[in-house]
XYZ file of C-alpha atoms in Angstrom:
710
model
C 64.689 119.844 46.499
C 65.780 121.993 43.563
C 69.371 122.981 42.892
C 68.503 126.628 43.608
C 67.031 125.730 47.001
C 70.098 123.678 47.936
C 72.376 126.522 46.869
C 70.345 128.997 48.950
C 70.510 126.742 52.013
C 74.286 126.366 51.693
C 74.648 130.121 51.317
C 72.666 130.702 54.542
C 74.762 128.170 56.427
C 77.972 129.774 55.167
C 76.667 133.167 56.268
C 75.851 131.854 59.778
C 79.266 130.209 60.137
C 80.904 133.448 58.995
C 78.927 135.427 61.564
C 79.917 132.989 64.316
C 83.575 133.181 63.283
C 83.422 136.982 63.384
C 81.759 136.905 66.801
C 84.474 134.560 68.070
C 87.185 136.955 66.865
C 85.485 139.989 68.390
C 84.382 138.414 71.685
C 86.617 135.399 72.333
C 85.888 135.524 76.073
C 82.301 134.379 75.467
C 83.401 131.272 73.625
C 86.152 130.573 76.152
C 83.560 130.734 78.935
C 81.279 128.329 77.062
C 84.161 125.958 76.469
C 85.158 126.082 80.133
C 81.586 125.342 81.166
C 81.371 122.408 78.724
C 84.664 121.019 80.021
C 83.510 121.374 83.611
C 80.201 119.654 82.843
C 82.020 116.847 81.015
C 84.355 116.359 83.973
C 81.424 116.230 86.402
C 79.589 113.762 84.162
C 82.680 111.566 83.935
C 83.147 111.665 87.703
C 79.486 110.799 88.253
C 79.703 107.824 85.904
C 82.860 106.660 87.638
C 81.123 106.823 91.028
C 78.143 104.984 89.595
C 80.380 102.146 88.337
C 82.138 101.898 91.689
C 78.920 101.757 93.658
C 77.036 99.426 91.298
C 78.337 96.257 92.923
C 77.645 97.699 96.387
C 74.070 98.509 95.421
C 73.520 94.975 94.130
C 74.871 93.508 97.371
C 72.520 95.725 99.366
C 69.638 94.699 97.169
C 70.349 91.012 97.753
C 70.882 91.572 101.479
C 67.902 93.752 102.300
C 65.255 93.291 99.635
C 63.232 90.126 99.252
C 62.502 89.653 95.556
C 60.660 86.350 95.013
C 61.533 84.520 91.847
C 58.733 84.381 89.278
C 56.910 81.060 89.228
C 55.906 79.469 85.919
C 52.197 78.909 85.504
C 50.647 75.425 85.457
C 47.211 74.981 83.910
C 44.616 73.259 86.119
C 43.338 69.978 84.556
C 39.584 69.509 84.407
C 39.795 66.241 86.387
C 41.532 67.923 89.316
C 39.109 70.821 89.263
C 36.272 68.324 89.425
C 37.960 66.584 92.354
C 38.320 69.851 94.238
C 34.728 70.796 93.557
C 33.594 67.372 94.762
C 35.423 67.989 98.011
C 32.762 70.577 98.867
C 29.782 68.378 98.201
C 30.071 66.508 101.469
C 29.843 69.574 103.740
C 26.890 70.919 101.750
C 25.012 67.587 101.995
C 25.752 67.416 105.702
C 24.293 70.921 106.097
C 21.052 69.731 104.493
C 20.802 66.593 106.656
C 21.027 68.704 109.809
C 22.555 68.635 113.217
C 22.066 64.838 113.664
C 25.165 64.295 111.591
C 27.235 66.769 113.555
C 29.948 64.257 114.497
C 30.001 62.804 111.003
C 30.664 66.269 109.584
C 33.900 66.458 111.485
C 35.045 63.117 110.012
C 34.097 64.203 106.514
C 35.987 67.445 107.069
C 39.144 65.506 107.876
C 38.809 63.409 104.719
C 38.072 66.540 102.704
C 41.307 68.102 103.925
C 43.266 65.038 102.790
C 41.545 65.063 99.383
C 42.387 68.723 98.862
C 46.040 68.166 99.738
C 46.256 65.172 97.388
C 44.589 67.082 94.561
C 46.886 70.048 94.995
C 49.952 67.849 94.858
C 48.743 66.514 91.494
C 47.982 70.050 90.392
C 51.334 71.593 91.282
C 53.535 68.580 90.464
C 56.748 67.673 92.147
C 58.142 71.130 91.580
C 55.389 72.904 93.626
C 54.411 70.203 96.104
C 56.196 71.772 99.054
C 54.902 75.290 98.380
C 51.246 74.244 98.059
C 51.420 71.875 100.985
C 52.678 74.741 103.112
C 49.704 76.802 101.974
C 47.333 73.941 102.840
C 48.877 73.518 106.260
C 48.792 77.247 106.998
C 45.872 78.832 105.153
C 46.194 82.033 107.190
C 49.702 82.540 105.870
C 48.515 82.151 102.305
C 45.738 84.667 102.834
C 48.095 87.178 104.450
C 50.651 86.771 101.664
C 48.179 87.889 99.048
C 47.389 91.087 100.968
C 44.131 91.267 98.984
C 40.719 91.151 100.661
C 37.567 91.134 98.604
C 35.206 93.848 99.820
C 32.276 91.421 100.093
C 34.057 88.572 101.869
C 34.394 88.432 105.644
C 36.504 85.579 106.992
C 35.964 85.219 110.742
C 38.795 84.490 113.074
C 37.186 81.196 114.048
C 34.450 79.492 111.991
C 31.693 77.571 113.730
C 31.933 73.779 113.463
C 28.240 73.348 112.605
C 27.785 71.855 109.100
C 25.270 74.526 107.999
C 27.645 77.306 108.977
C 30.550 75.484 107.318
C 28.616 75.198 104.068
C 27.532 78.835 104.134
C 31.091 80.075 104.606
C 32.283 77.749 101.850
C 29.838 79.322 99.387
C 30.764 82.887 100.480
C 34.459 82.177 100.165
C 34.052 80.798 96.639
C 32.340 83.909 95.235
C 35.344 86.229 94.891
C 37.552 83.364 93.686
C 35.109 82.442 90.967
C 34.859 86.078 89.871
C 38.537 86.759 89.376
C 42.026 85.736 90.322
C 44.165 88.282 92.141
C 47.961 88.515 91.789
C 50.125 87.456 94.689
C 51.608 90.498 96.457
C 55.355 90.765 96.385
C 55.824 89.205 92.936
C 57.130 91.137 89.975
C 54.124 91.460 87.646
C 55.633 93.791 85.096
C 57.584 91.163 83.139
C 55.133 88.231 83.222
C 52.166 87.603 80.893
C 48.716 87.991 82.415
C 47.918 84.277 82.313
C 51.050 83.501 84.263
C 50.011 86.034 86.877
C 46.482 84.764 87.473
C 46.889 80.977 87.452
C 49.116 80.504 90.539
C 47.235 83.282 92.298
C 43.913 81.530 91.666
C 45.199 78.264 93.098
C 46.656 79.924 96.172
C 43.547 81.976 96.970
C 41.276 79.012 96.222
C 43.108 76.685 98.600
C 43.446 79.315 101.318
C 39.757 80.264 101.255
C 38.552 76.659 101.155
C 40.707 75.460 104.034
C 40.010 78.560 106.121
C 36.255 78.150 105.666
C 36.049 74.387 106.233
C 38.551 73.798 108.989
C 38.475 77.070 110.884
C 41.612 78.650 112.299
C 44.857 77.054 111.230
C 48.167 77.207 113.066
C 49.828 80.593 112.523
C 53.304 80.534 110.964
C 56.167 82.090 112.888
C 56.423 85.835 112.254
C 58.655 86.764 109.357
C 61.779 88.713 110.252
C 61.456 92.457 109.755
C 62.792 93.547 106.407
C 65.567 96.135 106.424
C 65.573 98.724 103.704
C 68.885 100.171 102.622
C 68.844 103.965 102.659
C 71.082 105.557 100.046
C 73.038 108.647 100.978
C 71.681 110.259 97.796
C 68.348 111.814 98.696
C 65.826 111.904 95.886
C 64.636 115.293 94.677
C 61.380 116.385 96.255
C 59.150 119.400 96.573
C 58.879 121.779 99.481
C 55.828 123.483 101.192
C 56.776 128.260 101.228
C 55.153 129.462 103.173
C 54.814 132.197 102.627
C 56.177 131.998 102.879
C 58.275 128.989 103.587
C 58.938 125.224 103.301
C 58.293 123.151 106.415
C 61.173 121.475 108.138
C 61.459 117.797 109.019
C 59.247 116.310 111.695
C 60.738 115.972 115.144
C 59.177 112.536 115.418
C 56.426 110.526 113.792
C 53.660 111.928 115.964
C 54.614 115.603 116.408
C 55.556 118.022 113.634
C 58.629 120.166 114.051
C 58.004 123.825 114.995
C 60.719 124.847 112.522
C 60.274 125.734 108.881
C 63.034 126.253 106.341
C 62.976 129.687 104.704
C 64.528 130.996 101.487
C 67.478 132.379 103.487
C 68.581 128.875 104.437
C 67.545 129.472 108.047
C 65.140 127.690 110.380
C 62.268 129.884 111.546
C 59.720 129.129 114.285
C 56.772 131.289 115.343
C 55.954 131.264 119.051
C 52.457 132.337 120.112
C 51.493 133.651 123.520
C 48.224 132.346 125.001
C 45.260 134.599 124.266
C 44.999 135.375 127.997
C 48.543 136.841 128.074
C 47.977 140.239 126.465
C 50.948 142.544 125.959
C 53.372 139.608 126.162
C 57.127 140.026 125.872
C 59.445 137.317 124.552
C 63.062 136.309 125.098
C 65.049 133.412 123.607
C 68.043 131.463 124.883
C 69.740 131.689 121.474
C 69.089 132.734 117.894
C 67.478 135.930 116.637
C 64.125 136.798 118.204
C 61.768 139.386 116.697
C 58.558 140.395 118.471
C 55.958 140.825 115.756
C 53.590 143.740 115.264
C 50.341 143.380 117.292
C 47.782 141.611 115.136
C 44.044 142.047 114.768
C 43.613 138.349 113.972
C 46.072 136.562 116.310
C 47.533 136.687 119.808
C 50.945 138.201 120.541
C 53.713 136.307 118.772
C 57.406 136.350 117.973
C 59.686 134.621 115.497
C 62.892 132.792 116.368
C 65.508 132.281 113.656
C 68.564 130.023 113.862
C 71.197 129.112 111.309
C 72.485 125.905 112.908
C 70.603 123.068 114.568
C 70.206 123.519 118.319
C 67.307 123.604 120.799
C 65.906 126.983 121.820
C 64.067 127.961 124.989
C 61.610 130.861 124.737
C 60.266 132.746 127.772
C 56.862 134.443 127.380
C 56.067 136.996 130.084
C 52.955 139.069 130.773
C 51.042 140.294 133.811
C 53.568 138.843 136.243
C 53.391 135.369 134.668
C 56.082 133.545 132.699
C 55.533 130.651 130.312
C 58.490 128.635 129.023
C 58.409 126.902 125.654
C 61.195 124.628 124.427
C 61.768 124.225 120.717
C 63.673 121.009 119.895
C 66.628 121.217 117.565
C 65.701 120.807 113.885
C 67.031 117.844 111.933
C 70.313 118.666 110.187
C 71.002 115.183 108.817
C 71.338 114.209 105.167
C 67.849 112.643 105.145
C 66.336 116.039 106.049
C 68.062 117.943 103.229
C 65.545 120.326 101.682
C 65.328 123.458 99.529
C 63.066 126.527 99.717
C 62.797 129.127 96.955
C 60.814 132.371 96.842
C 60.357 134.974 94.134
C 60.928 138.157 96.141
C 60.232 140.418 93.187
C 60.310 140.597 89.387
C 64.129 140.473 89.319
C 65.083 138.476 92.439
C 64.603 134.890 93.595
C 66.016 133.814 96.957
C 66.955 130.164 97.452
C 67.846 128.565 100.789
C 68.623 125.001 101.803
C 68.995 122.976 104.979
C 72.227 123.865 106.825
C 73.619 120.332 107.029
C 75.598 119.409 110.120
C 79.368 118.916 110.194
C 78.912 115.147 110.445
C 77.567 115.071 106.873
C 80.905 116.329 105.589
C 79.773 118.720 102.859
C 82.631 120.121 100.772
C 80.565 122.501 98.615
C 77.055 123.244 97.342
C 76.082 123.488 93.691
C 73.014 125.524 92.669
C 71.172 124.422 89.519
C 68.383 126.358 87.797
C 65.941 125.530 85.040
C 63.057 127.526 83.629
C 60.462 125.141 85.042
C 59.361 124.156 81.545
C 61.248 120.858 81.377
C 64.562 122.183 80.068
C 67.926 120.958 81.285
C 69.103 122.429 84.645
C 72.031 124.827 84.419
C 74.742 125.238 87.049
C 74.485 128.861 88.222
C 76.628 128.902 91.370
C 79.126 126.858 93.372
C 79.285 127.858 97.037
C 81.432 126.779 100.014
C 80.108 124.488 102.732
C 79.369 127.363 105.145
C 76.893 128.982 102.719
C 73.288 127.858 102.598
C 71.530 130.587 100.593
C 71.742 132.073 97.112
C 70.221 135.301 95.749
C 69.537 134.942 92.036
C 69.340 138.364 90.334
C 69.636 136.950 86.824
C 65.893 136.342 86.436
C 63.170 138.005 84.381
C 59.691 139.243 85.327
C 56.723 136.943 84.772
C 58.905 133.833 84.393
C 59.037 130.368 85.938
C 62.137 128.935 87.593
C 62.996 125.718 89.394
C 66.032 125.297 91.662
C 67.933 122.189 92.747
C 70.823 121.972 95.174
C 73.553 119.323 95.208
C 75.496 118.980 98.464
C 78.818 117.416 97.490
C 80.500 115.144 100.028
C 83.529 112.898 99.805
C 81.234 109.898 99.368
C 78.271 111.077 97.367
C 76.058 113.941 96.200
C 72.945 114.729 98.265
C 70.287 116.423 96.152
C 66.973 118.183 96.715
C 64.737 120.526 94.732
C 62.250 123.299 95.465
C 58.887 123.708 93.738
C 58.761 125.933 90.673
C 58.451 129.649 91.499
C 56.864 132.389 89.390
C 58.318 135.897 89.314
C 55.717 138.717 89.275
C 55.216 141.225 86.486
C 57.552 144.209 86.145
C 56.822 147.164 88.433
C 55.804 150.544 86.996
C 58.438 153.147 86.159
C 58.296 156.519 87.935
C 60.673 159.451 88.461
C 61.628 161.484 91.515
C 59.004 164.066 90.495
C 56.443 161.831 92.230
C 57.632 163.191 95.611
C 57.933 166.819 94.547
C 55.926 169.513 96.317
C 53.916 168.982 99.498
C 53.239 165.556 100.968
C 51.866 163.814 104.047
C 52.572 160.531 105.826
C 49.486 158.441 106.687
C 49.936 155.715 109.285
C 46.957 153.341 109.756
C 46.320 150.184 111.769
C 43.873 147.259 111.751
C 43.621 147.120 115.564
C 40.310 148.385 116.927
C 42.018 149.762 120.039
C 44.630 151.698 118.041
C 43.968 155.470 117.753
C 45.178 155.163 114.140
C 42.606 152.499 113.248
C 41.730 152.725 109.565
C 38.077 153.457 110.325
C 39.124 156.935 111.513
C 40.186 157.841 107.978
C 37.241 158.103 105.613
C 38.791 157.739 102.098
C 36.587 160.423 100.554
C 37.369 162.883 103.362
C 41.130 162.133 103.247
C 41.389 162.784 99.522
C 39.199 165.880 99.721
C 41.378 167.328 102.512
C 44.540 166.500 100.560
C 43.217 168.281 97.491
C 42.220 171.330 99.556
C 45.719 171.552 101.113
C 47.514 171.008 97.808
C 49.007 167.671 98.901
C 50.747 166.105 95.913
C 51.843 162.766 97.430
C 50.734 160.556 100.329
C 53.142 158.043 101.856
C 50.858 155.284 103.141
C 52.288 152.947 105.759
C 51.830 149.413 104.429
C 54.097 147.191 106.535
C 56.365 147.033 109.537
C 58.892 144.275 109.196
C 57.145 141.127 107.998
C 53.751 142.356 109.283
C 51.223 144.026 107.007
C 49.032 146.856 108.221
C 45.900 145.729 106.351
C 45.204 142.552 108.328
C 41.452 142.127 107.839
C 39.022 142.065 104.922
C 37.520 145.359 106.113
C 40.968 146.968 106.164
C 41.662 145.726 102.621
C 38.346 147.137 101.397
C 39.195 150.506 102.998
C 42.661 150.416 101.409
C 41.220 149.727 97.956
C 38.824 152.677 98.313
C 41.614 155.033 99.374
C 43.950 153.958 96.552
C 41.196 154.276 93.934
C 40.123 157.704 95.257
C 43.740 158.950 95.178
C 44.158 157.764 91.591
C 40.954 159.521 90.554
C 42.166 162.764 92.172
C 45.647 162.582 90.630
C 47.372 162.230 94.024
C 50.494 160.051 93.988
C 50.976 157.238 96.506
C 54.142 155.712 97.962
C 54.106 152.384 99.837
C 55.792 153.292 103.120
C 57.388 150.315 104.932
C 59.475 150.010 108.106
C 62.141 147.297 107.662
C 63.338 145.352 110.693
C 65.707 142.735 109.277
C 67.177 141.927 105.871
C 65.251 138.657 105.563
C 63.345 137.250 102.608
C 60.036 137.530 104.467
C 60.629 141.186 105.346
C 61.754 142.036 101.794
C 58.832 140.170 100.277
C 56.401 142.239 102.365
C 57.906 145.465 101.022
C 57.788 144.272 97.407
C 54.238 142.986 97.946
C 53.269 146.512 99.012
C 54.912 147.899 95.887
C 52.998 145.392 93.758
C 49.656 146.054 95.457
C 46.823 146.666 93.026
C 43.127 147.253 93.637
C 40.501 145.372 91.609
C 40.332 148.524 89.464
C 44.061 148.225 88.697
C 45.317 151.197 90.758
C 48.399 150.968 92.968
C 51.553 152.716 94.181
C 54.127 154.760 92.268
C 57.090 153.749 94.449
C 58.226 152.654 97.911
C 59.577 154.643 100.866
C 61.931 152.634 103.090
C 62.100 153.951 106.677
C 65.715 152.945 107.440
C 66.257 153.544 111.154
C 68.365 152.114 113.953
C 67.058 150.877 117.294
C 65.435 147.818 118.830
C 62.171 148.339 116.933
C 63.941 148.846 113.621
C 67.200 147.420 112.199
C 69.061 147.072 115.505
C 72.123 148.966 116.675
C 75.775 149.399 115.809
C 77.642 148.045 112.812
C 75.116 145.243 112.334
C 72.311 147.757 111.857
C 74.326 149.680 109.277
C 75.037 146.496 107.350
C 71.372 145.491 107.451
C 70.146 148.865 106.176
C 72.508 148.834 103.204
C 71.812 145.197 102.398
C 68.075 145.800 102.627
C 67.908 148.656 100.138
C 70.350 146.771 97.898
C 68.000 143.777 97.828
C 64.915 145.940 97.257
C 66.654 147.548 94.288
C 67.670 144.138 92.952
C 64.122 142.800 93.313
C 62.275 145.842 91.953
C 64.609 146.646 89.074
C 66.680 149.707 88.152
C 63.762 151.905 87.028
C 61.461 151.585 90.039
C 61.191 154.583 92.376
C 62.803 154.024 95.806
C 62.784 156.748 98.474
C 65.099 156.177 101.449
C 63.856 157.850 104.635
C 67.103 158.459 106.559
C 68.256 159.941 109.851
C 68.650 163.674 110.132
C 72.300 164.687 109.656
C 71.814 167.252 112.456
C 71.706 164.639 115.233
C 74.172 161.998 116.331
C 77.415 160.966 114.689
C 77.098 161.450 110.937
C 79.760 158.812 110.270
C 77.658 156.216 112.144
C 74.945 156.329 109.481
C 75.685 154.913 105.969
C 74.336 157.788 103.854
C 76.623 157.170 100.865
C 76.048 153.412 100.776
C 72.268 153.885 100.925
C 72.358 156.627 98.281
C 73.855 154.192 95.744
C 70.502 152.385 95.533
C 68.009 155.202 96.254
C 66.408 157.670 93.867
C 65.529 160.163 96.629
C 66.831 160.691 100.186
C 64.337 161.876 102.780
C 66.023 163.124 106.017
C 63.723 163.183 109.071
C 64.100 166.809 110.169
C 61.705 166.858 113.164
C 62.998 170.050 114.778
C 60.820 169.917 117.916
C 61.857 166.320 118.548
C 65.527 167.256 118.916
C 64.950 169.088 122.216
C 62.300 167.232 124.199
C 62.639 169.614 127.123
C 61.830 172.683 125.023
C 58.097 173.373 124.975
C 58.077 176.589 122.994
C 57.752 177.969 119.528
C 61.024 177.915 117.631
C 62.239 181.067 115.946
C 62.286 181.503 112.203
C 66.069 181.287 112.036
C 66.128 178.016 113.994
C 63.520 176.377 111.774
C 65.009 177.678 108.524
C 68.491 176.566 109.516
C 67.270 173.058 110.350
C 65.515 172.666 106.979
C 68.345 174.139 104.884
C 71.033 172.085 106.641
C 68.972 168.939 106.152
C 69.128 169.434 102.376
C 72.771 170.474 101.993
C 74.297 168.077 104.520
C 72.314 165.087 103.246
C 73.590 165.704 99.708
C 77.163 166.054 100.955
C 76.965 162.830 102.978
C 75.403 161.005 100.011
C 78.440 161.759 97.911
C 76.395 162.613 94.846
C 73.789 165.099 93.660
C 70.722 163.148 94.734
C 67.208 164.642 95.051
C 66.228 165.425 98.673
C 62.704 165.505 100.052
C 62.567 166.802 103.640
C 60.479 164.857 106.169
C 59.005 167.636 108.331
C 57.084 167.635 111.618
C 53.434 168.623 111.998
C 52.462 166.758 115.211
C 53.687 166.399 118.795
C 56.355 163.697 119.096
C 57.542 161.968 122.274
C 55.917 164.532 124.553
C 57.094 167.633 122.704
C 54.636 170.238 121.490
C 53.463 170.282 117.887
C 54.996 173.017 115.689
C 52.925 176.100 115.131
C 51.523 177.055 111.766
C 54.208 179.731 111.389
C 56.985 177.176 112.010
C 55.545 174.912 109.295
C 55.459 177.833 106.862
C 59.104 178.695 107.647
C 60.150 175.065 107.180
C 58.422 174.819 103.798
C 60.014 178.066 102.630
C 63.535 177.066 103.742
C 63.272 173.577 102.260
C 62.173 174.933 98.884
C 64.775 177.697 98.760
C 67.458 175.285 99.989
C 67.014 173.015 96.973
C 64.664 170.298 98.240
C 62.212 168.859 95.718
C 59.468 168.752 98.366
C 58.552 168.360 102.020
C 56.396 165.575 103.468
C 54.940 166.007 106.976
C 54.567 163.428 109.746
C 51.791 162.575 110.019
C 48.102 162.770 109.107
C 46.792 161.773 112.540
C 47.385 164.647 114.960
C 47.944 167.373 112.385
C 45.777 170.222 113.657
C 43.784 172.912 111.824
C 46.578 175.488 112.269
C 49.076 173.155 110.572
C 46.679 172.263 107.764
C 46.035 175.961 107.131
C 49.776 176.677 106.907
C 50.331 173.804 104.483
C 47.379 174.901 102.363
C 48.598 178.516 102.217
C 52.097 177.661 100.949
C 52.425 177.382 97.181
C 54.685 174.522 96.032
């Protein structure tokens, strides 16, 4: 290296050190955080080494107590003279086989002498050091054969060999074939540290003697059964992979013959799916404990429900239909240290949920540590330390299209129990869109895969739908994609129809929103919403945003304070998973009904780009079967815009969800009412109005929508 090159390298190093020193002066908190992390890691490493030293002697005692490790035996070459003697021992039976059955009794005598010759030869072969071992093998050839645990595929040793000389000779020849071909190592010995010659010589002698004596003398006395070996189980569970599921990883088996009905999900909960018999149509479910959710009717399965529990306990589920009741009992899942497991799921481009087995109190967990690596072999990094009552972690510090692997360490007073989840892959980033997507006139479209459903997808021809939308000036269609954890497109035919509709909308310039109906703030439910947002046809067309139908009630997010918490947490998690630039429309309750303080408008508005109040004016008075006046309709639409903004606490865009069909027995609005609603919404400051829904909207309503310019 030249002097100039060395000088240049030193100058670069000095420049880097200067830059680091400047960065340390300007942002000392970064370096302090790194130093704290290094100190913490050093302390944990020191504590781990200390525990390892303390437990080393205990591990060795367990090894000596429970594991049988035979000492390696030195090899002894077989002299030619002894080999000749052993070979000669087989001549007599072969000759007797040729002579025939007249020498039957003599064959037995020769067999006895042959046995003595073999024993004598083997004593010379093994020497004083091995005399007892080989003699034991000669006295119990079955034991020697079983010890090897190796059976040649072409050799069949019968339980009891015939005493006829011809048969004896034939079995002697058969038994010699595999031994002459190769010598097999003795099972149970440590073969990794011995040379190959040392491995094969004793094995050859043992197999040779065992096969010869078994063939010539028939069954030998069986040795007493060896005591069952006990294997010490460490409290540190080795890292292992999990099955998702979609979903999710499977839980531990209830016993050796029957798999557990529970699976571990990425929320750190146990989930079981209970199916009703096919004969019990329209079944209802109830559970003795836990959270039970009756799933959407399926076109490919019988009625079913999910049961979720956070702590190990048995659950009884009653299935009722047509006056019959079926009871199913789900045994408690295993919450012991041996069952410790981890499940991870990439919910979206910017969110990975990680859950682990909720260990029982008897395990004595003090805290959980969450480690993450990129899945490319780099060193795991501690990303969170959580108390013992937590068994899930939501990682928002992840990037799109990246691989991550998570491990959990459950710290106890005695040891650290560890487990890992398989590597997960985050999806690509979602497209960026603005609130202008939902400006102007829109329409909800609710479809189903069930043949018996009046909204079956086959009723909506994609070409006709898009043509009608273009004629009416529809700018956006909100297409219902999921309810809870259940997708609407459940069959191949439904997926093909969906692809056609999405491609036709893209070709016509009509925007699409993935409309979903959340039921619980679970990973599975969230993943279904994000999957709808990510949906792409083979041609590459998809959705511009999602519309979250955040409602209370038994078929939605529940009731009371719990429902409010779930709605806010749900849209928070969708925003975290989708990223800050993805379009999220929150379909919310109308501020004109109920207690406005009972609905979390402001909390929801923090994560939404657009609020969409459901202003279904005919629905508010189910007893009124008449046409509303212009003032009534206009007031409802204008108040929906102004009050929603006030309750949101910020100037957020509002798109009114209007009514164009009969709901809950009320009459459908007239064409004039729809015109008045559109006019009031636009003049009141809404960015658009979307009508519910495509099915049931009559010609009068379509004409009114088409006539209004927005």
